[in-house]
Amino acid sequence: MAASAAVRASVTFTQRLVRVSPDCSICPLHRLNLCTGSAGASVSAPSVSASGDCQKEETQEQVVHVVFVDRSGRRSPVKAKVGDNALYLAHKHGIDLEGACEASLACSTCHVYVKSEFCAKLPAPEEREDDMLDMAPMLQENSRLGCQIILTPELDGIELTLPRVTRNFYVDGHVPKPH
Amino acid sequence: MQKMIINRIVRIHILSRATGWRGLSSVSGPRVCVVGGGPAGFYTAQQLLKARQDALVDIYERLPVPFGLVRFGVAPDHPEVKNVINTFTQTAHHERCSFHGNVNVGRDVSVEELRQAYHAVVLSYGAEANRPIGIPGENLSGIFSAKDFVGWYNGIPANKELCPDLSCETAVILGQGNVALDVARILLSPLDTLKTTDITQHALKALAGSGVRRVLIIGRRGPLQIACTIKELRELVNLPNTRAEMLLSDFEGIKETLKDLPRPRKRLTDLLMKAVNGGEDKAEKSWSFRFSRSPVEVLAGADGKRAAGIRLALNKLEGSGENARAVPTDQLEDVDCGLIISSIGYKSILIDPAVPFDPRRSVVPNDMGRVQDTPGLYCSGWVKRGPTGVIATTMNDSFDTARVLLQDMETGELDLSIKKPGAQAISALLQTRGVRTVLFSDWEKINAEEERRGKPHGKPREKLLDVEEMLQIAWS
């Protein structure tokens, strides 16, 4: 009984949480296998399945292949759905992309470089995104904020690279060469 | 004496472990102490916890409430910037992280005692003082540092009695960075905008009765050196019921340089130029930038006690771009005003004599975050780099320091084979000194109370202004 009350409470919490961070891996409903999919980030989410499992049906047309390239050059290919938000996709797959302001265009921590041939396939940034990009270190022509990239079928194969912003770069046993 | 206590605590701890007392699983992992519970502290902790599954991180904070300038510095009308609190809350809830509020490092416990109890100590205590202007009349009433003024409307307990007199028509702000623009915006915003924010109730009341109609934002150098960012400038430009009053002559020759400027500076300058004579002509309130002017004296009114004006020296610019220098000429200009807010920078202070400190730059001297000549001591955030930058800057900086610390753990610079008692030893020490800490779950009671008090006013929270009251609720 206490468990179901807890689940009910967590549904409200989750629905609030999901509006800002639809990261299934930290959601208690997902872990308890009780997700109704009602909070899914995908705009094309099919109707909820009776068993209540997280919606995993993907038809071929809905899949968008994305490659994240992290700061050490490591490539992480992931399968996303049309309508997914690149920032939350990164979180879902443990990619090291911060989203301090939770996609509200109030910071530049989700700054990514978009592979050039895909730049034109993205809608032009609105003024507020450009304003935030102005504050991002190592700004380039192909810079965008990850939280503003919504995946479409035309973006299949897109590569998003995380900028190297630090002077001392040390990851997983790599020792920077002395200079 | 302290060493004896620590040794005793370590022995008790090991004994407890041997008898199966349920403690944290990673007793042999690195124990790190972070001093300061603001963005630098939390981001450093986050990285350490993520990179090492055996690390225990303890965050010490002087106030009963966490989050530093995210709570006390970010403007009330910028709630999205405060979303980062959710990230920090997740870190605090991490099973290998614990928050200890109401601990004044330097007074309740020394940095040396922390260094004995932990493998590494990271100083992330920011910049709590302000740079003095250094001119006569600076101590007259009616002048405030932006740090105190912002603290007043943002609920810093020490600033609750500030009581600035807002009855004058003209306010002068010295400095043209984001903090200066925040202050201008709060002074000129329609009350309806502010009413639903977490601005303190007493500030709201004072602003409701404010006579300020004109705000001058003064900088030493020219339009191309202005330190604010475009988002804040755009908010000022778009403020309802206000007009911009700028001098066309300040922008002579600027248009020609636009095309060669890097993108952020170009967009900012573009917007600035559009704002010249912009806004509603009939607007009753105005703001303006005045360039190439430095304050030389605050002028007192008839009673000799209150500021009634400010004397400015006109500068000429030598050099160009970000490194242009302001050189004063002997031309002076007096501006009548009743409120002066100095927004020329925050400043870090020394909290413990055992910590190296550079009094000229007011930072802890360090190499990439490793404190000079002090193995095991690190720093991150403003106390490391100086008081500039947005949250994202501090985030990157904190990640830098964390990486350096992790590197030192890997290479053996930090000897992890030595067992360190961590929080147990420090808590015991604090107890003997009559200091009781505020846990994160205690802060959550304060948080819930603030949200509860905000509801009847339609505000996200009504901040508690009294440390004693905070503690009472925390420990209830």
XYZ file of C-alpha atoms in Angstrom:
655
model
C 0.000 0.000 0.000
C 2.779 2.312 0.929
C 4.443 1.338 -2.331
C 1.454 2.316 -4.460
C 1.093 5.592 -2.613
C 4.731 6.215 -3.273
C 4.247 5.425 -6.944
C 1.280 7.802 -7.154
C 3.358 10.539 -5.578
C 6.199 9.784 -7.890
C 3.960 10.066 -10.938
C 3.238 13.701 -10.133
C 6.886 14.266 -9.392
C 7.868 12.528 -12.592
C 5.475 14.496 -14.712
C 6.971 17.681 -13.292
C 10.471 16.301 -13.612
C 9.919 15.193 -17.173
C 8.878 18.638 -18.303
C 12.389 19.717 -17.544
C 14.367 16.543 -17.842
C 12.819 13.540 -19.590
C 15.653 11.267 -18.639
C 14.098 7.831 -18.349
C 17.093 6.307 -16.602
C 16.562 8.292 -13.410
C 12.782 8.070 -13.400
C 11.394 5.798 -10.671
C 8.506 4.733 -12.891
C 10.880 3.483 -15.533
C 12.892 1.574 -12.977
C 9.760 0.017 -11.541
C 8.617 -0.799 -15.086
C 5.469 1.238 -14.518
C 6.050 3.981 -17.075
C 2.925 4.724 -19.101
C 4.920 6.592 -21.706
C 2.677 9.595 -21.102
C 5.665 11.730 -20.319
C 7.651 10.727 -23.408
C 9.656 13.394 -25.164
C 8.908 12.077 -28.624
C 6.279 14.098 -30.455
C 5.369 11.121 -32.582
C 4.888 8.699 -29.670
C 2.307 6.061 -30.592
C -0.465 5.299 -28.119
C 0.351 3.714 -24.792
C 0.586 -0.059 -24.772
C -1.685 -1.909 -22.375
C 1.122 -3.418 -20.325
C 2.264 0.069 -19.363
C 5.842 -0.558 -20.456
C 7.915 2.337 -21.691
C 7.145 2.954 -25.319
C 9.919 1.281 -27.300
C 8.254 0.668 -30.641
C 10.295 2.225 -33.375
C 9.382 1.978 -36.989
C 12.194 2.433 -39.463
C 11.051 5.893 -40.522
C 11.090 7.156 -36.959
C 14.671 6.228 -36.147
C 17.303 8.937 -36.368
C 20.922 7.870 -36.041
C 23.024 10.325 -34.069
C 26.724 10.176 -33.268
C 28.026 12.055 -30.248
C 31.743 12.740 -30.283
C 33.074 13.482 -26.823
C 36.007 15.627 -25.823
C 38.523 12.798 -26.182
C 37.332 12.039 -29.714
C 35.405 8.953 -28.646
C 32.387 8.317 -30.880
C 29.093 7.173 -29.397
C 26.515 6.221 -32.025
C 22.985 6.248 -30.625
C 19.565 5.548 -32.021
C 17.072 8.306 -31.459
C 13.505 8.983 -32.490
C 12.091 11.826 -34.547
C 11.197 14.584 -32.106
C 13.907 13.732 -29.564
C 15.792 16.606 -28.021
C 19.568 16.256 -28.513
C 20.423 17.363 -24.974
C 18.154 14.814 -23.305
C 19.239 12.190 -25.796
C 22.802 12.810 -24.627
C 21.752 12.468 -20.986
C 19.883 9.256 -21.721
C 23.057 7.752 -23.140
C 25.443 9.045 -20.483
C 27.108 11.584 -22.783
C 28.888 14.309 -20.825
C 26.765 17.233 -22.016
C 25.655 19.586 -19.260
C 22.327 21.357 -19.377
C 22.527 23.736 -16.445
C 19.430 25.797 -17.240
C 17.428 22.760 -18.371
C 16.770 23.862 -21.940
C 15.473 27.325 -21.111
C 18.005 29.310 -23.218
C 19.615 30.801 -20.119
C 23.095 29.268 -20.407
C 25.529 27.845 -22.950
C 26.566 24.626 -21.237
C 24.991 22.384 -23.896
C 27.092 23.944 -26.656
C 27.896 21.445 -29.457
C 29.490 21.559 -32.890
C 27.196 20.261 -35.611
C 28.772 18.330 -38.498
C 28.833 20.894 -41.307
C 26.604 19.165 -43.825
C 23.798 19.098 -41.270
C 23.978 22.763 -40.269
C 21.687 23.936 -43.030
C 19.164 21.211 -42.191
C 18.565 22.736 -38.783
C 16.185 25.661 -38.421
C 18.085 28.922 -37.953
C 18.717 29.766 -34.301
C 16.310 32.230 -32.735
C 17.787 35.421 -31.337
C 17.815 34.091 -27.781
C 19.880 31.061 -28.808
C 22.364 33.301 -30.623
C 22.615 35.473 -27.522
C 23.550 32.454 -25.409
C 25.937 31.084 -28.043
C 27.796 34.408 -27.899
C 28.880 33.440 -24.386
C 30.131 29.970 -25.278
C 33.899 29.517 -25.322
C 35.438 28.296 -28.618
C 32.471 29.453 -30.659
C 32.561 28.254 -34.280
C 30.463 28.662 -37.403
C 28.830 25.304 -36.738
C 28.043 25.928 -33.058
C 24.545 25.286 -31.756
C 22.944 24.678 -28.383
C 22.120 21.009 -27.966
C 18.861 21.771 -26.177
C 17.538 23.475 -29.314
C 18.203 20.588 -31.666
C 15.064 18.555 -32.240
C 15.662 15.507 -34.416
C 13.943 15.190 -37.768
C 14.308 12.476 -40.450
C 16.610 14.819 -42.441
C 19.060 14.776 -39.561
C 19.669 11.036 -39.770
C 23.407 10.507 -39.427
C 24.060 13.814 -37.668
C 27.253 14.121 -35.644
C 27.415 16.360 -32.595
C 30.847 17.096 -31.146
C 31.418 18.371 -27.635
C 33.781 21.349 -27.576
C 37.058 21.089 -25.729
C 36.899 24.007 -23.348
C 39.492 23.159 -20.784
C 43.198 23.816 -20.738
C 44.165 20.691 -18.855
C 42.543 17.765 -20.541
C 42.635 14.495 -18.665
C 40.236 11.645 -19.177
C 40.438 7.933 -18.421
C 44.122 7.530 -17.851
C 45.269 9.899 -20.529
C 48.157 12.016 -19.289
C 48.592 15.313 -21.126
C 52.005 15.745 -22.727
C 54.077 18.236 -20.774
C 54.694 21.512 -22.580
C 45.195 18.049 20.984
C 43.242 17.993 17.750
C 45.509 15.217 16.444
C 44.655 13.127 19.514
C 40.962 13.596 18.926
C 41.304 12.705 15.270
C 43.329 9.595 16.109
C 40.724 8.540 18.616
C 37.927 9.072 16.096
C 39.832 7.070 13.469
C 40.294 4.208 15.921
C 36.628 4.230 16.907
C 35.683 4.329 13.250
C 37.857 1.362 12.358
C 36.555 -0.526 15.382
C 32.967 0.223 14.327
C 33.677 -1.035 10.851
C 35.176 -4.216 12.263
C 32.083 -4.824 14.369
C 29.927 -4.470 11.300
C 28.448 -1.033 11.848
C 26.721 -0.149 8.598
C 28.712 2.649 7.070
C 29.442 3.700 3.530
C 30.803 1.000 1.312
C 33.879 2.862 0.153
C 35.809 3.364 3.374
C 39.150 3.009 1.636
C 38.461 5.437 -1.177
C 39.601 9.031 -1.454
C 37.911 11.489 0.866
C 37.622 15.006 -0.470
C 36.437 18.119 1.298
C 34.964 21.061 -0.610
C 34.846 24.437 1.130
C 31.917 26.470 -0.185
C 28.456 25.330 -1.264
C 28.014 27.454 -4.379
C 28.287 26.499 -8.080
C 32.061 25.973 -7.929
C 31.773 23.630 -4.963
C 28.895 21.633 -6.381
C 30.333 21.308 -9.874
C 33.703 20.185 -8.493
C 31.962 17.610 -6.296
C 29.852 16.404 -9.227
C 32.898 15.653 -11.353
C 34.764 13.867 -8.572
C 31.803 11.645 -7.738
C 31.278 10.778 -11.381
C 34.912 9.956 -12.101
C 35.649 7.821 -9.063
C 33.204 5.275 -7.719
C 35.111 5.141 -4.440
C 35.292 8.852 -3.685
C 33.461 10.429 -0.772
C 32.894 14.162 -1.067
C 31.808 16.459 1.752
C 30.691 20.026 1.052
C 31.025 22.585 3.853
C 29.063 25.834 3.662
C 29.043 28.764 6.073
C 25.341 29.548 5.775
C 22.558 27.105 6.635
C 21.451 27.409 2.997
C 23.392 26.156 -0.041
C 23.922 27.399 -3.622
C 25.835 30.617 -3.064
C 25.421 33.207 -5.800
C 22.879 31.096 -7.652
C 20.587 31.871 -4.737
C 21.948 35.286 -3.777
C 23.395 36.735 -6.983
C 21.246 35.698 -9.932
C 18.541 38.309 -10.465
C 15.014 37.461 -9.263
C 13.656 37.881 -12.793
C 16.088 35.239 -14.124
C 14.528 32.106 -12.626
C 15.654 29.824 -15.487
C 19.272 30.527 -14.655
C 18.509 29.060 -11.225
C 17.419 25.727 -12.728
C 20.972 24.586 -12.138
C 19.913 24.142 -8.506
C 18.240 20.904 -9.615
C 21.616 19.588 -10.790
C 23.213 20.597 -7.503
C 20.397 18.986 -5.519
C 21.008 15.723 -7.376
C 24.667 15.928 -6.408
C 23.812 16.585 -2.752
C 21.517 13.553 -2.770
C 24.286 11.323 -4.111
C 25.017 8.571 -1.608
C 28.716 9.448 -1.550
C 28.148 13.165 -1.034
C 27.171 14.990 2.110
C 26.427 18.644 2.733
C 27.350 20.334 6.012
C 25.834 23.799 6.401
C 26.378 26.314 9.207
C 30.110 25.625 9.306
C 32.445 28.611 9.085
C 35.760 27.312 7.767
C 38.464 29.488 9.230
C 36.550 30.099 12.429
C 34.787 26.843 13.450
C 37.382 24.582 11.883
C 40.708 25.385 10.274
C 41.859 24.482 6.791
C 44.763 22.604 8.401
C 42.327 20.448 10.390
C 40.439 19.726 7.175
C 43.652 18.767 5.425
C 44.424 16.282 8.192
C 41.007 14.685 7.942
C 40.787 14.499 4.141
C 43.025 13.378 1.275
C 42.282 16.604 -0.550
C 40.641 19.925 0.241
C 39.162 22.136 -2.483
C 38.633 25.812 -1.710
C 35.548 27.040 -3.565
C 34.419 29.841 -1.329
C 34.089 32.521 -3.944
C 34.316 36.278 -3.501
C 32.317 37.808 -0.684
C 33.823 41.283 -0.446
C 33.719 44.113 -2.951
C 36.360 46.256 -4.572
C 36.387 49.715 -3.020
C 36.222 52.654 -5.447
C 38.968 54.471 -3.553
C 37.653 58.035 -3.789
C 36.728 60.710 -1.248
C 33.120 60.677 -0.120
C 32.860 56.949 -0.687
C 31.502 56.445 2.834
C 28.688 58.978 2.666
C 25.214 57.553 3.014
C 23.414 56.807 -0.198
C 26.275 54.820 -1.726
C 26.177 51.049 -1.805
C 28.238 48.322 -3.353
C 26.296 46.345 -5.947
C 27.144 43.278 -3.894
C 25.194 44.694 -0.943
C 22.377 46.096 -3.047
C 21.899 42.789 -4.853
C 22.228 41.019 -1.490
C 19.443 43.268 -0.197
C 16.926 42.367 -2.891
C 18.094 38.763 -2.998
C 17.860 38.032 0.713
C 21.419 37.770 2.010
C 20.906 37.819 5.797
C 23.743 40.296 6.350
C 22.119 42.806 3.968
C 18.577 42.756 5.281
C 18.965 46.064 7.147
C 20.430 47.926 4.157
C 17.339 50.178 3.797
C 18.492 52.097 0.715
C 16.721 55.398 0.226
C 15.082 55.230 -3.197
C 13.357 58.616 -3.052
C 15.727 60.401 -5.451
C 15.069 60.804 -9.163
C 18.489 59.875 -10.503
C 20.550 56.835 -9.638
C 24.116 56.351 -10.814
C 25.646 52.919 -11.282
C 29.421 52.663 -11.623
C 30.415 49.768 -13.858
C 28.878 48.289 -16.992
C 28.962 44.549 -16.385
C 26.017 42.199 -15.983
C 25.623 42.982 -12.293
C 25.325 46.708 -13.106
C 22.670 45.939 -15.701
C 20.810 43.684 -13.274
C 20.671 46.528 -10.735
C 19.467 48.998 -13.382
C 16.815 46.594 -14.538
C 15.534 45.909 -11.041
C 15.370 49.657 -10.357
C 13.372 50.286 -13.536
C 11.253 47.145 -13.919
C 7.486 47.414 -13.689
C 6.375 46.188 -10.300
C 4.084 43.617 -11.898
C 7.125 41.815 -13.274
C 8.857 41.718 -9.918
C 5.817 40.819 -7.819
C 5.861 37.169 -8.886
C 9.583 36.574 -8.423
C 11.545 35.540 -5.345
C 12.684 39.116 -4.722
C 12.512 39.865 -1.004
C 9.286 41.417 0.186
C 11.007 44.403 1.784
C 12.789 45.215 -1.465
C 9.529 44.945 -3.362
C 7.920 47.377 -0.946
C 10.806 49.832 -1.244
C 10.715 49.623 -5.041
C 6.966 50.203 -5.031
C 7.608 53.537 -3.340
C 10.714 54.323 -5.364
C 11.169 57.773 -6.903
C 13.981 56.636 -9.203
C 13.147 57.550 -12.797
C 16.547 57.836 -14.390
C 19.507 55.448 -14.174
C 22.953 56.328 -15.503
C 25.311 53.411 -16.015
C 28.845 54.708 -16.121
C 31.980 53.026 -17.493
C 35.632 54.017 -17.647
C 36.098 52.999 -21.248
C 34.107 53.092 -24.460
C 31.208 51.214 -26.076
C 33.568 48.591 -27.471
C 34.814 47.665 -24.015
C 31.483 47.311 -22.266
C 31.571 44.197 -20.081
C 27.936 43.138 -20.038
C 26.582 40.396 -22.314
C 23.924 40.733 -24.968
C 21.106 38.990 -23.120
C 21.211 41.541 -20.299
C 21.505 44.473 -22.690
C 18.546 43.226 -24.688
C 16.455 42.998 -21.521
C 17.249 46.625 -20.736
C 16.450 47.708 -24.292
C 13.128 45.865 -24.135
C 12.104 47.151 -20.699
C 8.549 48.435 -20.934
C 7.863 52.079 -20.237
C 11.503 53.127 -20.442
C 13.607 54.850 -23.045
C 17.341 54.774 -23.701
C 19.210 58.049 -23.464
C 22.609 57.763 -25.009
C 24.967 60.310 -26.503
C 25.477 59.886 -30.245
C 28.921 61.389 -29.846
C 29.992 58.408 -27.722
C 29.526 56.231 -30.804
C 31.591 58.199 -33.294
C 33.657 55.908 -35.461
C 32.147 52.743 -34.036
C 30.084 51.816 -37.090
C 33.175 51.456 -39.249
C 34.804 48.965 -36.873
C 31.764 46.658 -36.673
C 32.604 44.326 -39.523
C 35.983 43.349 -38.073
C 34.729 42.549 -34.608
C 34.395 38.963 -33.365
C 30.784 37.812 -33.417
C 29.815 38.320 -29.744
C 31.255 41.849 -29.623
C 29.748 42.694 -33.023
C 26.232 41.631 -32.049
C 26.511 43.443 -28.727
C 27.729 46.678 -30.304
C 25.064 46.430 -33.021
C 22.378 46.274 -30.359
C 23.935 49.148 -28.436
C 23.873 51.334 -31.527
C 20.271 50.444 -32.265
C 19.430 51.497 -28.708
C 20.719 55.034 -29.179
C 17.543 57.096 -29.010
C 15.455 53.980 -28.834
C 12.505 53.120 -26.659
C 9.210 54.914 -26.238
C 9.785 58.657 -26.455
C 7.101 59.399 -23.920
C 8.367 56.844 -21.416
C 8.655 58.311 -17.957
C 11.705 56.247 -17.033
C 15.082 56.245 -18.745
C 18.426 54.514 -18.625
C 21.625 55.482 -20.302
C 25.222 54.444 -20.629
C 27.866 57.099 -20.107
C 31.240 56.148 -21.456
C 34.849 57.137 -20.808
C 34.156 58.486 -17.345
C 35.777 57.590 -14.005
C 34.485 58.664 -10.572
C 36.853 60.968 -8.681
C 34.718 62.171 -5.793
C 31.319 61.689 -4.248
C 29.761 65.062 -3.504
C 27.826 65.555 -0.299
C 24.554 67.416 0.017
C 23.863 70.346 2.303
C 23.980 68.295 5.506
C 27.386 66.910 4.597
C 26.288 63.347 5.293
C 24.377 62.162 2.219
C 25.568 61.769 -1.342
C 23.988 64.366 -3.611
C 26.158 64.000 -6.670
C 29.235 62.469 -8.175
C 32.212 64.092 -9.853
C 33.518 62.292 -12.931
C 36.758 62.676 -14.858
C 36.547 62.288 -18.600
C 38.929 59.689 -20.018
C 40.545 59.220 -23.336
C 41.123 55.764 -24.673
C 44.595 54.519 -25.525
C 44.818 51.423 -27.628
C 41.793 49.576 -28.893
C 39.754 46.473 -28.413
C 39.531 44.532 -25.174
C 42.885 45.870 -23.960
C 42.195 49.567 -24.455
C 43.233 51.675 -21.479
C 41.359 54.596 -19.945
C 43.598 57.599 -19.332
C 42.034 60.464 -17.361
C 42.089 63.981 -18.760
C 41.639 67.017 -16.525
C 38.099 67.556 -17.749
C 35.528 67.048 -15.017
C 31.779 66.645 -14.970
C 29.373 66.706 -12.043
C 26.203 64.627 -12.034
C 23.388 65.181 -9.523
C 22.088 61.988 -8.017
C 20.749 60.600 -4.759
C 21.731 56.964 -5.084
C 25.094 55.576 -6.158
C 25.736 51.896 -6.672
C 29.275 50.774 -7.221
C 29.412 47.687 -9.431
C 33.118 47.443 -10.141
C 33.748 43.902 -8.998
C 33.563 41.418 -6.163
C 36.674 40.399 -4.257
C 37.819 37.226 -2.518
C 39.174 37.342 1.017
C 41.579 35.261 3.037
C 39.684 32.931 5.353
C 42.577 31.115 6.973
C 46.165 32.331 7.481
C 47.486 28.900 6.526
C 46.222 29.344 2.979
C 48.467 31.213 0.495
C 46.762 34.371 -0.763
C 47.683 36.932 -3.407
C 46.591 40.284 -1.930
C 47.101 42.140 -5.216
C 44.793 39.993 -7.307
C 42.768 38.785 -4.300
C 42.879 35.144 -5.328
C 44.491 32.007 -3.955
C 47.687 31.566 -5.998
C 47.501 28.344 -7.914
C 48.636 26.439 -10.957
C 45.654 24.948 -12.789
C 43.813 24.671 -9.464
C 46.666 23.235 -7.403
C 47.309 25.737 -4.614
C 50.897 26.960 -4.646
C 53.299 25.195 -2.278
C 50.499 23.300 -0.561
C 50.080 19.674 -1.642
C 46.575 18.357 -1.154
C 45.013 21.813 -1.386
C 43.115 22.875 -4.498
C 40.781 25.669 -5.530
C 37.999 26.240 -8.014
C 35.703 29.060 -9.073
C 36.125 32.745 -8.374
C 38.577 32.276 -5.509
C 40.844 30.608 -8.073
C 40.404 32.754 -11.161
C 38.979 36.038 -9.945
C 35.351 37.202 -9.800
C 34.293 37.159 -13.452
C 32.256 34.888 -15.638
C 28.836 33.276 -15.680
C 27.812 29.946 -14.180
C 29.017 28.093 -17.275
C 32.479 29.612 -16.864
C 32.626 28.440 -13.258
C 31.368 25.038 -14.342
C 34.201 24.564 -16.835
C 36.685 25.846 -14.305
C 35.451 23.455 -11.617
C 35.673 20.552 -14.035
C 39.276 21.631 -14.710
C 40.158 21.529 -11.020
C 38.420 18.189 -10.561
C 40.422 16.717 -13.448
C 43.670 17.930 -11.938
C 42.716 16.425 -8.589
C 41.827 13.115 -10.235
C 45.114 13.157 -12.088
C 46.981 13.627 -8.809
C 45.106 10.657 -7.361
C 46.086 8.501 -10.329
C 49.733 9.490 -10.364
C 50.142 9.096 -6.611
C 50.739 12.808 -5.949
C 47.954 12.340 -3.442
C 48.730 9.334 -1.269
C 45.449 7.455 -1.037
C 46.985 4.594 0.946
C 46.766 6.753 4.068
C 43.411 6.254 5.710
C 41.601 9.517 6.364
C 38.635 9.848 8.719
C 36.795 12.549 6.769
C 33.499 13.923 8.067
C 33.447 11.792 11.218
C 36.511 13.539 12.590
C 35.328 16.994 11.612
C 31.819 16.464 12.981
C 33.307 15.346 16.285
C 35.566 18.395 16.351
C 32.675 20.726 15.604
C 30.614 19.117 18.312
C 33.274 19.803 20.918
C 33.190 23.419 19.757
C 29.425 23.708 20.070
C 28.839 23.926 16.318
C 25.880 22.011 14.970
C 25.714 21.385 11.235
C 22.777 21.716 8.877
C 22.311 18.612 6.725
C 20.883 18.779 3.239
C 17.640 17.302 4.514
C 17.546 20.155 7.050
C 17.955 22.685 4.210
C 15.016 20.986 2.518
C 12.862 21.930 5.489
C 13.969 25.561 5.101
C 13.252 25.261 1.372
C 9.750 23.918 1.975
C 9.030 26.698 4.465
C 10.208 29.388 2.032
C 8.006 27.955 -0.720
C 5.088 27.822 1.686
C 5.541 31.461 2.667
C 5.772 32.552 -0.958
C 2.453 31.013 -1.964
C 0.038 33.634 -0.536
C 2.050 36.313 -2.374
C 2.104 34.387 -5.634
C 5.862 34.078 -5.384
C 7.955 30.929 -5.858
C 9.353 31.483 -2.372
C 9.738 34.054 0.360
C 13.352 33.791 1.453
C 14.105 33.576 5.140
C 16.317 36.494 6.101
C 17.377 35.501 9.557
C 20.038 32.871 10.182
C 18.610 32.009 13.599
C 15.206 31.408 12.064
C 16.783 29.256 9.353
C 18.493 27.141 11.999
C 15.367 26.830 14.072
C 13.434 25.470 11.100
C 16.344 23.293 9.954
C 16.568 21.548 13.300
C 12.881 21.389 14.066
